[in-house]
Amino acid sequence: MIRKIQNIFPEIVIQLVVLVFTAILQAISINLFLNPNHIFTGGFNGIAQLLSLASFGFFHVHINTGIFILLSSAVIGVFGWKMVGSRFTIFSTANSVLASFLIMYFPIFNLAGNILLASLFAGVLMGLAIGISMRFGFSTGGMDIIAMIVQKRTEKSIGAIQNTINAAIVMIAGLFIGWPNALYTLIGIFATGQVIDAIYTGQQKLTALIVTEKADLLTKALQKELVRGITILPSIGAFSGRSSSTLMMVINRVELYEMESVVRQTDPSAFIDIVSTVSVSGLWFNEDKQADFKKRKESDHAVDTNRSS
């Protein structure tokens, strides 16, 4: 137990640093570029901006964007905890909550002085925040959690769900702030997507090819943490001439950071190649099947322990 805590603690520290950094990026993007120029971002941050604008337009009461982000984060966090998972949801919700407080207390002023520059820089900063956070095993909050919940219920792709929500934001923004600003919003959302793809794959499923000389040990470690099938292929290093094994496994984007952490802890010299996967057919475990498998495995382990005792 102590050894496991020692292995996990540095990882958690890094994730917390990344969480704070990405929350700051979101606050800068909204308060220094988006809100002063009346343009919006995608996802639940964009919805929070629309609600803030609507509260002033209909009721003449200014409610800070951060308050709406905070409220949505609390609600989505509860549903995400029950339907998506624990660690991913905790860090994603914490990221969104911290960003909401920073947005409430960061000064608001127009740093760009130009609406096109504002939309581009805001899109880049949001893309950095989302891409970096996803690279370290969580997200910036609401949109990813909601998209994953809807995906489990409807079997629709997360990308399609996100695009539908973003399209609705642009349409509503056009009615509130005029179509020129809505088009600038579209530019910002496009920039965000490009930056995310540059930092982190935009594909939902990935194929990991892991070249290792500790195939048995690494396979057991991966199967202990991830409910994924692994194909072991014999391989030979062309430069070294040494025999090795190549582990091939298909994972989703949320599992990438956990997979890389297990490999680094088990075999630091292993070579990892991540390939975008267009489609998967055959046996593929979604979150529900993974949860059922883990429960059966834990139940079988408990039965074996009782028998041995």
PDB file of C-alpha atoms in Angstrom:
ATOM      1  CA  MET A   1       0.000   0.000   0.000  1.00  0.00           C
ATOM      2  CA  ILE A   2       2.822   2.453   0.919  1.00  0.00           C
ATOM      3  CA  ARG A   3       4.650   1.639  -2.322  1.00  0.00           C
ATOM      4  CA  LYS A   4       1.487   2.257  -4.330  1.00  0.00           C
ATOM      5  CA  ILE A   5       0.926   5.624  -2.625  1.00  0.00           C
ATOM      6  CA  GLN A   6       4.545   6.598  -3.351  1.00  0.00           C
ATOM      7  CA  ASN A   7       4.020   5.765  -7.016  1.00  0.00           C
ATOM      8  CA  ILE A   8       0.727   7.635  -7.280  1.00  0.00           C
ATOM      9  CA  PHE A   9       1.577  10.750  -5.248  1.00  0.00           C
ATOM     10  CA  PRO A  10       3.895  12.435  -7.797  1.00  0.00           C
ATOM     11  CA  GLU A  11       1.328  11.737 -10.505  1.00  0.00           C
ATOM     12  CA  ILE A  12      -1.430  13.419  -8.489  1.00  0.00           C
ATOM     13  CA  VAL A  13       0.810  16.423  -7.797  1.00  0.00           C
ATOM     14  CA  ILE A  14       1.450  16.831 -11.519  1.00  0.00           C
ATOM     15  CA  GLN A  15      -2.258  16.558 -12.266  1.00  0.00           C
ATOM     16  CA  LEU A  16      -3.064  19.205  -9.640  1.00  0.00           C
ATOM     17  CA  VAL A  17      -0.496  21.588 -11.149  1.00  0.00           C
ATOM     18  CA  VAL A  18      -1.978  20.997 -14.599  1.00  0.00           C
ATOM     19  CA  LEU A  19      -5.481  21.493 -13.172  1.00  0.00           C
ATOM     20  CA  VAL A  20      -4.587  24.932 -11.783  1.00  0.00           C
ATOM     21  CA  PHE A  21      -2.730  25.959 -14.946  1.00  0.00           C
ATOM     22  CA  THR A  22      -5.583  24.999 -17.293  1.00  0.00           C
ATOM     23  CA  ALA A  23      -8.147  26.725 -15.052  1.00  0.00           C
ATOM     24  CA  ILE A  24      -6.085  29.931 -15.296  1.00  0.00           C
ATOM     25  CA  LEU A  25      -5.993  29.603 -19.094  1.00  0.00           C
ATOM     26  CA  GLN A  26      -9.796  29.366 -19.178  1.00  0.00           C
ATOM     27  CA  ALA A  27     -10.202  32.438 -16.968  1.00  0.00           C
ATOM     28  CA  ILE A  28      -7.794  34.484 -19.125  1.00  0.00           C
ATOM     29  CA  SER A  29      -9.574  33.370 -22.291  1.00  0.00           C
ATOM     30  CA  ILE A  30     -13.027  34.372 -21.044  1.00  0.00           C
ATOM     31  CA  ASN A  31     -12.243  37.571 -19.112  1.00  0.00           C
ATOM     32  CA  LEU A  32      -9.546  39.070 -21.341  1.00  0.00           C
ATOM     33  CA  PHE A  33     -10.681  38.007 -24.803  1.00  0.00           C
ATOM     34  CA  LEU A  34     -14.224  36.629 -25.037  1.00  0.00           C
ATOM     35  CA  ASN A  35     -16.501  38.604 -22.711  1.00  0.00           C
ATOM     36  CA  PRO A  36     -15.035  42.065 -23.487  1.00  0.00           C
ATOM     37  CA  ASN A  37     -15.638  41.480 -27.211  1.00  0.00           C
ATOM     38  CA  HIS A  38     -19.060  39.799 -26.857  1.00  0.00           C
ATOM     39  CA  ILE A  39     -17.979  36.534 -28.437  1.00  0.00           C
ATOM     40  CA  PHE A  40     -18.448  33.049 -27.070  1.00  0.00           C
ATOM     41  CA  THR A  41     -16.629  29.766 -26.688  1.00  0.00           C
ATOM     42  CA  GLY A  42     -17.964  26.254 -27.098  1.00  0.00           C
ATOM     43  CA  GLY A  43     -19.199  23.801 -24.518  1.00  0.00           C
ATOM     44  CA  PHE A  44     -20.667  24.659 -21.137  1.00  0.00           C
ATOM     45  CA  ASN A  45     -18.435  27.706 -20.790  1.00  0.00           C
ATOM     46  CA  GLY A  46     -20.190  29.108 -23.847  1.00  0.00           C
ATOM     47  CA  ILE A  47     -23.599  28.207 -22.413  1.00  0.00           C
ATOM     48  CA  ALA A  48     -22.624  29.989 -19.175  1.00  0.00           C
ATOM     49  CA  GLN A  49     -21.707  33.088 -21.213  1.00  0.00           C
ATOM     50  CA  LEU A  50     -25.095  32.981 -22.940  1.00  0.00           C
ATOM     51  CA  LEU A  51     -26.921  32.668 -19.610  1.00  0.00           C
ATOM     52  CA  SER A  52     -24.960  35.608 -18.200  1.00  0.00           C
ATOM     53  CA  LEU A  53     -25.890  37.709 -21.229  1.00  0.00           C
ATOM     54  CA  ALA A  54     -29.525  36.589 -21.088  1.00  0.00           C
ATOM     55  CA  SER A  55     -29.835  37.447 -17.384  1.00  0.00           C
ATOM     56  CA  PHE A  56     -28.817  41.009 -18.142  1.00  0.00           C
ATOM     57  CA  GLY A  57     -30.862  41.271 -21.355  1.00  0.00           C
ATOM     58  CA  PHE A  58     -34.133  39.957 -19.896  1.00  0.00           C
ATOM     59  CA  PHE A  59     -33.908  40.842 -16.189  1.00  0.00           C
ATOM     60  CA  HIS A  60     -31.322  43.680 -16.216  1.00  0.00           C
ATOM     61  CA  VAL A  61     -29.313  41.755 -13.616  1.00  0.00           C
ATOM     62  CA  HIS A  62     -25.651  41.081 -14.290  1.00  0.00           C
ATOM     63  CA  ILE A  63     -24.663  37.585 -13.135  1.00  0.00           C
ATOM     64  CA  ASN A  64     -21.033  36.684 -13.600  1.00  0.00           C
ATOM     65  CA  THR A  65     -20.259  33.910 -16.089  1.00  0.00           C
ATOM     66  CA  GLY A  66     -18.290  32.104 -13.390  1.00  0.00           C
ATOM     67  CA  ILE A  67     -21.408  31.671 -11.258  1.00  0.00           C
ATOM     68  CA  PHE A  68     -23.206  29.787 -14.038  1.00  0.00           C
ATOM     69  CA  ILE A  69     -20.112  27.643 -14.628  1.00  0.00           C
ATOM     70  CA  LEU A  70     -19.970  26.864 -10.905  1.00  0.00           C
ATOM     71  CA  LEU A  71     -23.642  25.858 -10.749  1.00  0.00           C
ATOM     72  CA  SER A  72     -23.428  23.677 -13.835  1.00  0.00           C
ATOM     73  CA  SER A  73     -20.213  22.061 -12.559  1.00  0.00           C
ATOM     74  CA  ALA A  74     -21.882  21.025  -9.304  1.00  0.00           C
ATOM     75  CA  VAL A  75     -24.889  19.472 -11.055  1.00  0.00           C
ATOM     76  CA  ILE A  76     -22.856  17.778 -13.789  1.00  0.00           C
ATOM     77  CA  GLY A  77     -20.327  16.526 -11.255  1.00  0.00           C
ATOM     78  CA  VAL A  78     -23.029  14.632  -9.341  1.00  0.00           C
ATOM     79  CA  PHE A  79     -24.404  12.971 -12.483  1.00  0.00           C
ATOM     80  CA  GLY A  80     -20.901  12.279 -13.784  1.00  0.00           C
ATOM     81  CA  TRP A  81     -19.876  10.615 -10.526  1.00  0.00           C
ATOM     82  CA  LYS A  82     -22.773   8.176 -10.806  1.00  0.00           C
ATOM     83  CA  MET A  83     -22.652   7.495 -14.552  1.00  0.00           C
ATOM     84  CA  VAL A  84     -19.117   8.013 -15.893  1.00  0.00           C
ATOM     85  CA  GLY A  85     -16.470   7.295 -13.286  1.00  0.00           C
ATOM     86  CA  SER A  86     -14.662   8.558 -10.225  1.00  0.00           C
ATOM     87  CA  ARG A  87     -11.179   9.981 -10.788  1.00  0.00           C
ATOM     88  CA  PHE A  88     -11.890  11.496 -14.215  1.00  0.00           C
ATOM     89  CA  THR A  89     -15.065  13.152 -12.899  1.00  0.00           C
ATOM     90  CA  ILE A  90     -13.415  14.461  -9.710  1.00  0.00           C
ATOM     91  CA  PHE A  91     -10.541  16.157 -11.509  1.00  0.00           C
ATOM     92  CA  SER A  92     -12.754  17.458 -14.334  1.00  0.00           C
ATOM     93  CA  THR A  93     -15.277  18.934 -11.903  1.00  0.00           C
ATOM     94  CA  ALA A  94     -12.506  20.432  -9.743  1.00  0.00           C
ATOM     95  CA  ASN A  95     -11.014  22.023 -12.853  1.00  0.00           C
ATOM     96  CA  SER A  96     -14.333  23.578 -13.796  1.00  0.00           C
ATOM     97  CA  VAL A  97     -15.049  24.782 -10.243  1.00  0.00           C
ATOM     98  CA  LEU A  98     -11.620  26.424  -9.918  1.00  0.00           C
ATOM     99  CA  ALA A  99     -12.016  28.056 -13.333  1.00  0.00           C
ATOM    100  CA  SER A 100     -15.399  29.457 -12.290  1.00  0.00           C
ATOM    101  CA  PHE A 101     -13.929  31.118  -9.184  1.00  0.00           C
ATOM    102  CA  LEU A 102     -11.025  32.551 -11.186  1.00  0.00           C
ATOM    103  CA  ILE A 103     -13.471  33.935 -13.751  1.00  0.00           C
ATOM    104  CA  MET A 104     -15.444  35.614 -10.970  1.00  0.00           C
ATOM    105  CA  TYR A 105     -12.385  37.326  -9.485  1.00  0.00           C
ATOM    106  CA  PHE A 106     -10.135  37.918 -12.500  1.00  0.00           C
ATOM    107  CA  PRO A 107     -10.348  41.495 -13.885  1.00  0.00           C
ATOM    108  CA  ILE A 108     -12.240  41.943 -17.154  1.00  0.00           C
ATOM    109  CA  PHE A 109     -10.612  44.070 -19.830  1.00  0.00           C
ATOM    110  CA  ASN A 110     -10.061  43.941 -23.578  1.00  0.00           C
ATOM    111  CA  LEU A 111      -6.488  42.752 -24.065  1.00  0.00           C
ATOM    112  CA  ALA A 112      -6.644  42.162 -27.835  1.00  0.00           C
ATOM    113  CA  GLY A 113      -8.388  45.354 -28.927  1.00  0.00           C
ATOM    114  CA  ASN A 114      -9.527  43.516 -32.066  1.00  0.00           C
ATOM    115  CA  ILE A 115     -12.404  41.077 -32.277  1.00  0.00           C
ATOM    116  CA  LEU A 116     -10.695  38.739 -34.758  1.00  0.00           C
ATOM    117  CA  LEU A 117      -7.535  38.548 -32.660  1.00  0.00           C
ATOM    118  CA  ALA A 118      -9.669  38.040 -29.560  1.00  0.00           C
ATOM    119  CA  SER A 119     -11.544  35.089 -31.072  1.00  0.00           C
ATOM    120  CA  LEU A 120      -8.324  33.463 -32.315  1.00  0.00           C
ATOM    121  CA  PHE A 121      -6.356  33.908 -29.074  1.00  0.00           C
ATOM    122  CA  ALA A 122      -9.334  32.804 -26.962  1.00  0.00           C
ATOM    123  CA  GLY A 123      -9.717  29.724 -29.141  1.00  0.00           C
ATOM    124  CA  VAL A 124      -6.024  28.901 -28.811  1.00  0.00           C
ATOM    125  CA  LEU A 125      -6.060  29.313 -25.020  1.00  0.00           C
ATOM    126  CA  MET A 126      -9.192  27.196 -24.662  1.00  0.00           C
ATOM    127  CA  GLY A 127      -7.660  24.562 -26.908  1.00  0.00           C
ATOM    128  CA  LEU A 128      -4.533  24.529 -24.774  1.00  0.00           C
ATOM    129  CA  ALA A 129      -6.591  24.166 -21.593  1.00  0.00           C
ATOM    130  CA  ILE A 130      -8.685  21.304 -22.979  1.00  0.00           C
ATOM    131  CA  GLY A 131      -5.854  19.509 -24.768  1.00  0.00           C
ATOM    132  CA  ILE A 132      -3.401  19.655 -21.857  1.00  0.00           C
ATOM    133  CA  SER A 133      -5.998  18.575 -19.289  1.00  0.00           C
ATOM    134  CA  MET A 134      -7.088  15.635 -21.454  1.00  0.00           C
ATOM    135  CA  ARG A 135      -3.458  14.685 -21.936  1.00  0.00           C
ATOM    136  CA  PHE A 136      -3.167  14.323 -18.151  1.00  0.00           C
ATOM    137  CA  GLY A 137      -6.256  12.210 -17.641  1.00  0.00           C
ATOM    138  CA  PHE A 138      -9.161  14.632 -17.063  1.00  0.00           C
ATOM    139  CA  SER A 139     -11.014  17.432 -18.843  1.00  0.00           C
ATOM    140  CA  THR A 140     -12.139  21.026 -18.338  1.00  0.00           C
ATOM    141  CA  GLY A 141     -15.513  19.928 -17.047  1.00  0.00           C
ATOM    142  CA  GLY A 142     -19.125  19.915 -18.188  1.00  0.00           C
ATOM    143  CA  MET A 143     -19.038  19.211 -21.927  1.00  0.00           C
ATOM    144  CA  ASP A 144     -16.943  16.047 -21.831  1.00  0.00           C
ATOM    145  CA  ILE A 145     -18.853  14.599 -18.881  1.00  0.00           C
ATOM    146  CA  ILE A 146     -22.267  15.332 -20.409  1.00  0.00           C
ATOM    147  CA  ALA A 147     -21.162  14.041 -23.811  1.00  0.00           C
ATOM    148  CA  MET A 148     -19.984  10.773 -22.272  1.00  0.00           C
ATOM    149  CA  ILE A 149     -23.261  10.374 -20.370  1.00  0.00           C
ATOM    150  CA  VAL A 150     -25.323  10.986 -23.519  1.00  0.00           C
ATOM    151  CA  GLN A 151     -23.083   8.622 -25.475  1.00  0.00           C
ATOM    152  CA  LYS A 152     -23.802   5.834 -23.006  1.00  0.00           C
ATOM    153  CA  ARG A 153     -27.551   6.398 -23.387  1.00  0.00           C
ATOM    154  CA  THR A 154     -27.752   7.013 -27.157  1.00  0.00           C
ATOM    155  CA  GLU A 155     -24.567   5.342 -28.528  1.00  0.00           C
ATOM    156  CA  LYS A 156     -23.858   8.544 -30.497  1.00  0.00           C
ATOM    157  CA  SER A 157     -20.271   9.734 -30.830  1.00  0.00           C
ATOM    158  CA  ILE A 158     -18.984  12.349 -28.401  1.00  0.00           C
ATOM    159  CA  GLY A 159     -17.771  14.469 -31.300  1.00  0.00           C
ATOM    160  CA  ALA A 160     -21.249  14.611 -32.842  1.00  0.00           C
ATOM    161  CA  ILE A 161     -22.795  15.602 -29.510  1.00  0.00           C
ATOM    162  CA  GLN A 162     -20.213  18.355 -28.945  1.00  0.00           C
ATOM    163  CA  ASN A 163     -20.671  19.686 -32.476  1.00  0.00           C
ATOM    164  CA  THR A 164     -24.448  19.809 -31.997  1.00  0.00           C
ATOM    165  CA  ILE A 165     -24.124  21.784 -28.741  1.00  0.00           C
ATOM    166  CA  ASN A 166     -21.563  24.164 -30.255  1.00  0.00           C
ATOM    167  CA  ALA A 167     -23.764  24.738 -33.316  1.00  0.00           C
ATOM    168  CA  ALA A 168     -26.663  25.624 -30.996  1.00  0.00           C
ATOM    169  CA  ILE A 169     -24.419  28.085 -29.132  1.00  0.00           C
ATOM    170  CA  VAL A 170     -23.465  29.811 -32.392  1.00  0.00           C
ATOM    171  CA  MET A 171     -27.110  30.047 -33.516  1.00  0.00           C
ATOM    172  CA  ILE A 172     -28.300  31.469 -30.186  1.00  0.00           C
ATOM    173  CA  ALA A 173     -25.313  33.822 -30.064  1.00  0.00           C
ATOM    174  CA  GLY A 174     -26.310  35.130 -33.486  1.00  0.00           C
ATOM    175  CA  LEU A 175     -29.758  36.034 -32.135  1.00  0.00           C
ATOM    176  CA  PHE A 176     -28.313  37.751 -29.044  1.00  0.00           C
ATOM    177  CA  ILE A 177     -25.197  39.537 -30.303  1.00  0.00           C
ATOM    178  CA  GLY A 178     -25.621  39.590 -34.062  1.00  0.00           C
ATOM    179  CA  TRP A 179     -24.373  37.270 -36.774  1.00  0.00           C
ATOM    180  CA  PRO A 180     -20.929  38.892 -37.260  1.00  0.00           C
ATOM    181  CA  ASN A 181     -20.045  38.151 -33.622  1.00  0.00           C
ATOM    182  CA  ALA A 182     -21.520  34.679 -33.949  1.00  0.00           C
ATOM    183  CA  LEU A 183     -19.199  34.015 -36.884  1.00  0.00           C
ATOM    184  CA  TYR A 184     -16.247  35.195 -34.808  1.00  0.00           C
ATOM    185  CA  THR A 185     -17.450  32.713 -32.178  1.00  0.00           C
ATOM    186  CA  LEU A 186     -17.317  30.008 -34.843  1.00  0.00           C
ATOM    187  CA  ILE A 187     -13.721  30.992 -35.672  1.00  0.00           C
ATOM    188  CA  GLY A 188     -12.757  30.678 -32.013  1.00  0.00           C
ATOM    189  CA  ILE A 189     -14.387  27.245 -31.708  1.00  0.00           C
ATOM    190  CA  PHE A 190     -12.559  26.100 -34.837  1.00  0.00           C
ATOM    191  CA  ALA A 191      -9.232  27.344 -33.422  1.00  0.00           C
ATOM    192  CA  THR A 192      -9.935  25.460 -30.201  1.00  0.00           C
ATOM    193  CA  GLY A 193     -10.480  22.227 -32.116  1.00  0.00           C
ATOM    194  CA  GLN A 194      -7.275  22.664 -34.101  1.00  0.00           C
ATOM    195  CA  VAL A 195      -5.184  23.224 -30.972  1.00  0.00           C
ATOM    196  CA  ILE A 196      -6.747  20.221 -29.221  1.00  0.00           C
ATOM    197  CA  ASP A 197      -5.883  18.017 -32.200  1.00  0.00           C
ATOM    198  CA  ALA A 198      -2.308  19.357 -32.179  1.00  0.00           C
ATOM    199  CA  ILE A 199      -1.858  18.516 -28.477  1.00  0.00           C
ATOM    200  CA  TYR A 200      -4.081  15.525 -28.114  1.00  0.00           C
ATOM    201  CA  THR A 201      -5.780  13.208 -30.540  1.00  0.00           C
ATOM    202  CA  GLY A 202      -9.324  14.132 -31.459  1.00  0.00           C
ATOM    203  CA  GLN A 203     -10.229  10.477 -32.090  1.00  0.00           C
ATOM    204  CA  GLN A 204     -12.325   8.721 -29.509  1.00  0.00           C
ATOM    205  CA  LYS A 205     -10.434   5.427 -29.856  1.00  0.00           C
ATOM    206  CA  LEU A 206      -6.669   4.927 -30.069  1.00  0.00           C
ATOM    207  CA  THR A 207      -4.410   1.974 -30.781  1.00  0.00           C
ATOM    208  CA  ALA A 208      -1.385   1.675 -28.504  1.00  0.00           C
ATOM    209  CA  LEU A 209       1.656  -0.288 -29.715  1.00  0.00           C
ATOM    210  CA  ILE A 210       4.014  -0.938 -26.787  1.00  0.00           C
ATOM    211  CA  VAL A 211       7.423  -2.488 -27.455  1.00  0.00           C
ATOM    212  CA  THR A 212       8.770  -4.071 -24.273  1.00  0.00           C
ATOM    213  CA  GLU A 213      11.089  -6.773 -22.975  1.00  0.00           C
ATOM    214  CA  LYS A 214       8.822  -7.315 -19.952  1.00  0.00           C
ATOM    215  CA  ALA A 215       5.716  -8.484 -21.777  1.00  0.00           C
ATOM    216  CA  ASP A 216       4.300 -10.775 -19.070  1.00  0.00           C
ATOM    217  CA  LEU A 217       4.826  -8.291 -16.243  1.00  0.00           C
ATOM    218  CA  LEU A 218       3.485  -5.347 -18.251  1.00  0.00           C
ATOM    219  CA  THR A 219       0.464  -7.282 -19.527  1.00  0.00           C
ATOM    220  CA  LYS A 220      -0.577  -8.187 -15.980  1.00  0.00           C
ATOM    221  CA  ALA A 221      -0.107  -4.591 -14.817  1.00  0.00           C
ATOM    222  CA  LEU A 222      -2.183  -3.200 -17.706  1.00  0.00           C
ATOM    223  CA  GLN A 223      -4.971  -5.747 -17.276  1.00  0.00           C
ATOM    224  CA  LYS A 224      -5.095  -4.962 -13.561  1.00  0.00           C
ATOM    225  CA  GLU A 225      -5.792  -1.272 -14.231  1.00  0.00           C
ATOM    226  CA  LEU A 226      -7.577  -1.354 -17.605  1.00  0.00           C
ATOM    227  CA  VAL A 227     -10.331  -3.656 -18.837  1.00  0.00           C
ATOM    228  CA  ARG A 228      -8.928  -3.975 -22.345  1.00  0.00           C
ATOM    229  CA  GLY A 229      -7.839  -6.852 -24.520  1.00  0.00           C
ATOM    230  CA  ILE A 230      -4.128  -7.058 -25.356  1.00  0.00           C
ATOM    231  CA  THR A 231      -2.530  -8.822 -28.319  1.00  0.00           C
ATOM    232  CA  ILE A 232       1.103  -9.908 -27.806  1.00  0.00           C
ATOM    233  CA  LEU A 233       3.228  -9.913 -30.964  1.00  0.00           C
ATOM    234  CA  PRO A 234       6.825 -11.225 -31.028  1.00  0.00           C
ATOM    235  CA  SER A 235       9.279  -8.627 -32.335  1.00  0.00           C
ATOM    236  CA  ILE A 236      13.015  -8.062 -32.820  1.00  0.00           C
ATOM    237  CA  GLY A 237      14.815  -4.726 -32.546  1.00  0.00           C
ATOM    238  CA  ALA A 238      16.462  -3.957 -35.896  1.00  0.00           C
ATOM    239  CA  PHE A 239      19.180  -1.836 -34.266  1.00  0.00           C
ATOM    240  CA  SER A 240      19.874  -3.892 -31.137  1.00  0.00           C
ATOM    241  CA  GLY A 241      18.977  -7.308 -32.500  1.00  0.00           C
ATOM    242  CA  ARG A 242      17.349  -8.203 -29.163  1.00  0.00           C
ATOM    243  CA  SER A 243      14.081 -10.096 -28.938  1.00  0.00           C
ATOM    244  CA  SER A 244      11.114  -8.224 -27.511  1.00  0.00           C
ATOM    245  CA  SER A 245       7.329  -8.216 -27.592  1.00  0.00           C
ATOM    246  CA  THR A 246       4.901  -5.665 -28.990  1.00  0.00           C
ATOM    247  CA  LEU A 247       1.666  -5.272 -27.057  1.00  0.00           C
ATOM    248  CA  MET A 248      -1.238  -3.997 -29.133  1.00  0.00           C
ATOM    249  CA  MET A 249      -4.344  -2.649 -27.397  1.00  0.00           C
ATOM    250  CA  VAL A 250      -7.216  -0.344 -28.334  1.00  0.00           C
ATOM    251  CA  ILE A 251      -8.220   2.220 -25.703  1.00  0.00           C
ATOM    252  CA  ASN A 252     -10.340   5.341 -25.503  1.00  0.00           C
ATOM    253  CA  ARG A 253      -8.907   8.821 -24.983  1.00  0.00           C
ATOM    254  CA  VAL A 254      -9.732   8.914 -21.256  1.00  0.00           C
ATOM    255  CA  GLU A 255      -7.625   5.797 -20.675  1.00  0.00           C
ATOM    256  CA  LEU A 256      -4.505   7.089 -22.452  1.00  0.00           C
ATOM    257  CA  TYR A 257      -2.903   8.797 -19.460  1.00  0.00           C
ATOM    258  CA  GLU A 258      -3.572   5.837 -17.159  1.00  0.00           C
ATOM    259  CA  MET A 259      -2.098   3.416 -19.723  1.00  0.00           C
ATOM    260  CA  GLU A 260       1.048   5.531 -20.127  1.00  0.00           C
ATOM    261  CA  SER A 261       1.444   5.782 -16.337  1.00  0.00           C
ATOM    262  CA  VAL A 262       1.263   1.993 -15.917  1.00  0.00           C
ATOM    263  CA  VAL A 263       3.843   1.461 -18.667  1.00  0.00           C
ATOM    264  CA  ARG A 264       6.235   4.054 -17.197  1.00  0.00           C
ATOM    265  CA  GLN A 265       6.003   2.492 -13.741  1.00  0.00           C
ATOM    266  CA  THR A 266       6.389  -1.100 -14.957  1.00  0.00           C
ATOM    267  CA  ASP A 267       8.923  -0.723 -17.785  1.00  0.00           C
ATOM    268  CA  PRO A 268      10.408   2.787 -18.120  1.00  0.00           C
ATOM    269  CA  SER A 269      12.409   1.737 -21.197  1.00  0.00           C
ATOM    270  CA  ALA A 270       9.320   0.567 -23.124  1.00  0.00           C
ATOM    271  CA  PHE A 271       8.547   2.282 -26.432  1.00  0.00           C
ATOM    272  CA  ILE A 272       4.959   3.513 -26.908  1.00  0.00           C
ATOM    273  CA  ASP A 273       3.389   4.410 -30.255  1.00  0.00           C
ATOM    274  CA  ILE A 274      -0.141   5.878 -30.261  1.00  0.00           C
ATOM    275  CA  VAL A 275      -2.112   5.540 -33.501  1.00  0.00           C
ATOM    276  CA  SER A 276      -5.527   7.064 -34.280  1.00  0.00           C
ATOM    277  CA  THR A 277      -8.190   4.377 -34.767  1.00  0.00           C
ATOM    278  CA  VAL A 278     -10.904   5.114 -37.327  1.00  0.00           C
ATOM    279  CA  SER A 279     -13.304   2.358 -36.281  1.00  0.00           C
ATOM    280  CA  VAL A 280     -13.498  -0.781 -34.162  1.00  0.00           C
ATOM    281  CA  SER A 281     -15.620  -3.861 -34.775  1.00  0.00           C
ATOM    282  CA  GLY A 282     -16.014  -6.947 -32.631  1.00  0.00           C
ATOM    283  CA  LEU A 283     -15.822  -7.138 -28.861  1.00  0.00           C
ATOM    284  CA  TRP A 284     -15.395  -3.644 -27.403  1.00  0.00           C
ATOM    285  CA  PHE A 285     -16.064  -2.884 -23.744  1.00  0.00           C
ATOM    286  CA  ASN A 286     -17.860   0.401 -23.081  1.00  0.00           C
ATOM    287  CA  GLU A 287     -17.972   1.916 -19.598  1.00  0.00           C
ATOM    288  CA  ASP A 288     -20.932  -0.210 -18.480  1.00  0.00           C
ATOM    289  CA  LYS A 289     -19.344  -3.486 -19.622  1.00  0.00           C
ATOM    290  CA  GLN A 290     -16.056  -2.475 -17.997  1.00  0.00           C
ATOM    291  CA  ALA A 291     -17.823  -1.784 -14.701  1.00  0.00           C
ATOM    292  CA  ASP A 292     -19.641  -5.148 -14.839  1.00  0.00           C
ATOM    293  CA  PHE A 293     -16.383  -6.968 -15.613  1.00  0.00           C
ATOM    294  CA  LYS A 294     -14.588  -5.273 -12.706  1.00  0.00           C
ATOM    295  CA  LYS A 295     -17.430  -6.166 -10.327  1.00  0.00           C
ATOM    296  CA  ARG A 296     -17.339  -9.821 -11.401  1.00  0.00           C
ATOM    297  CA  LYS A 297     -13.555  -9.881 -11.059  1.00  0.00           C
ATOM    298  CA  GLU A 298     -13.702  -8.366  -7.563  1.00  0.00           C
ATOM    299  CA  SER A 299     -16.483 -10.793  -6.599  1.00  0.00           C
ATOM    300  CA  ASP A 300     -14.491 -13.794  -7.865  1.00  0.00           C
ATOM    301  CA  HIS A 301     -11.416 -12.574  -5.996  1.00  0.00           C
ATOM    302  CA  ALA A 302     -13.426 -12.215  -2.782  1.00  0.00           C
ATOM    303  CA  VAL A 303     -14.787 -15.767  -3.166  1.00  0.00           C
ATOM    304  CA  ASP A 304     -11.290 -17.176  -3.750  1.00  0.00           C
ATOM    305  CA  THR A 305      -9.984 -15.307  -0.697  1.00  0.00           C
ATOM    306  CA  ASN A 306     -12.758 -16.695   1.511  1.00  0.00           C
ATOM    307  CA  ARG A 307     -12.128 -20.238   0.274  1.00  0.00           C
ATOM    308  CA  SER A 308      -8.399 -19.992   0.913  1.00  0.00           C
ATOM    309  CA  SER A 309      -8.982 -18.642   4.429  1.00  0.00           C
TER     310      SER A 309
END
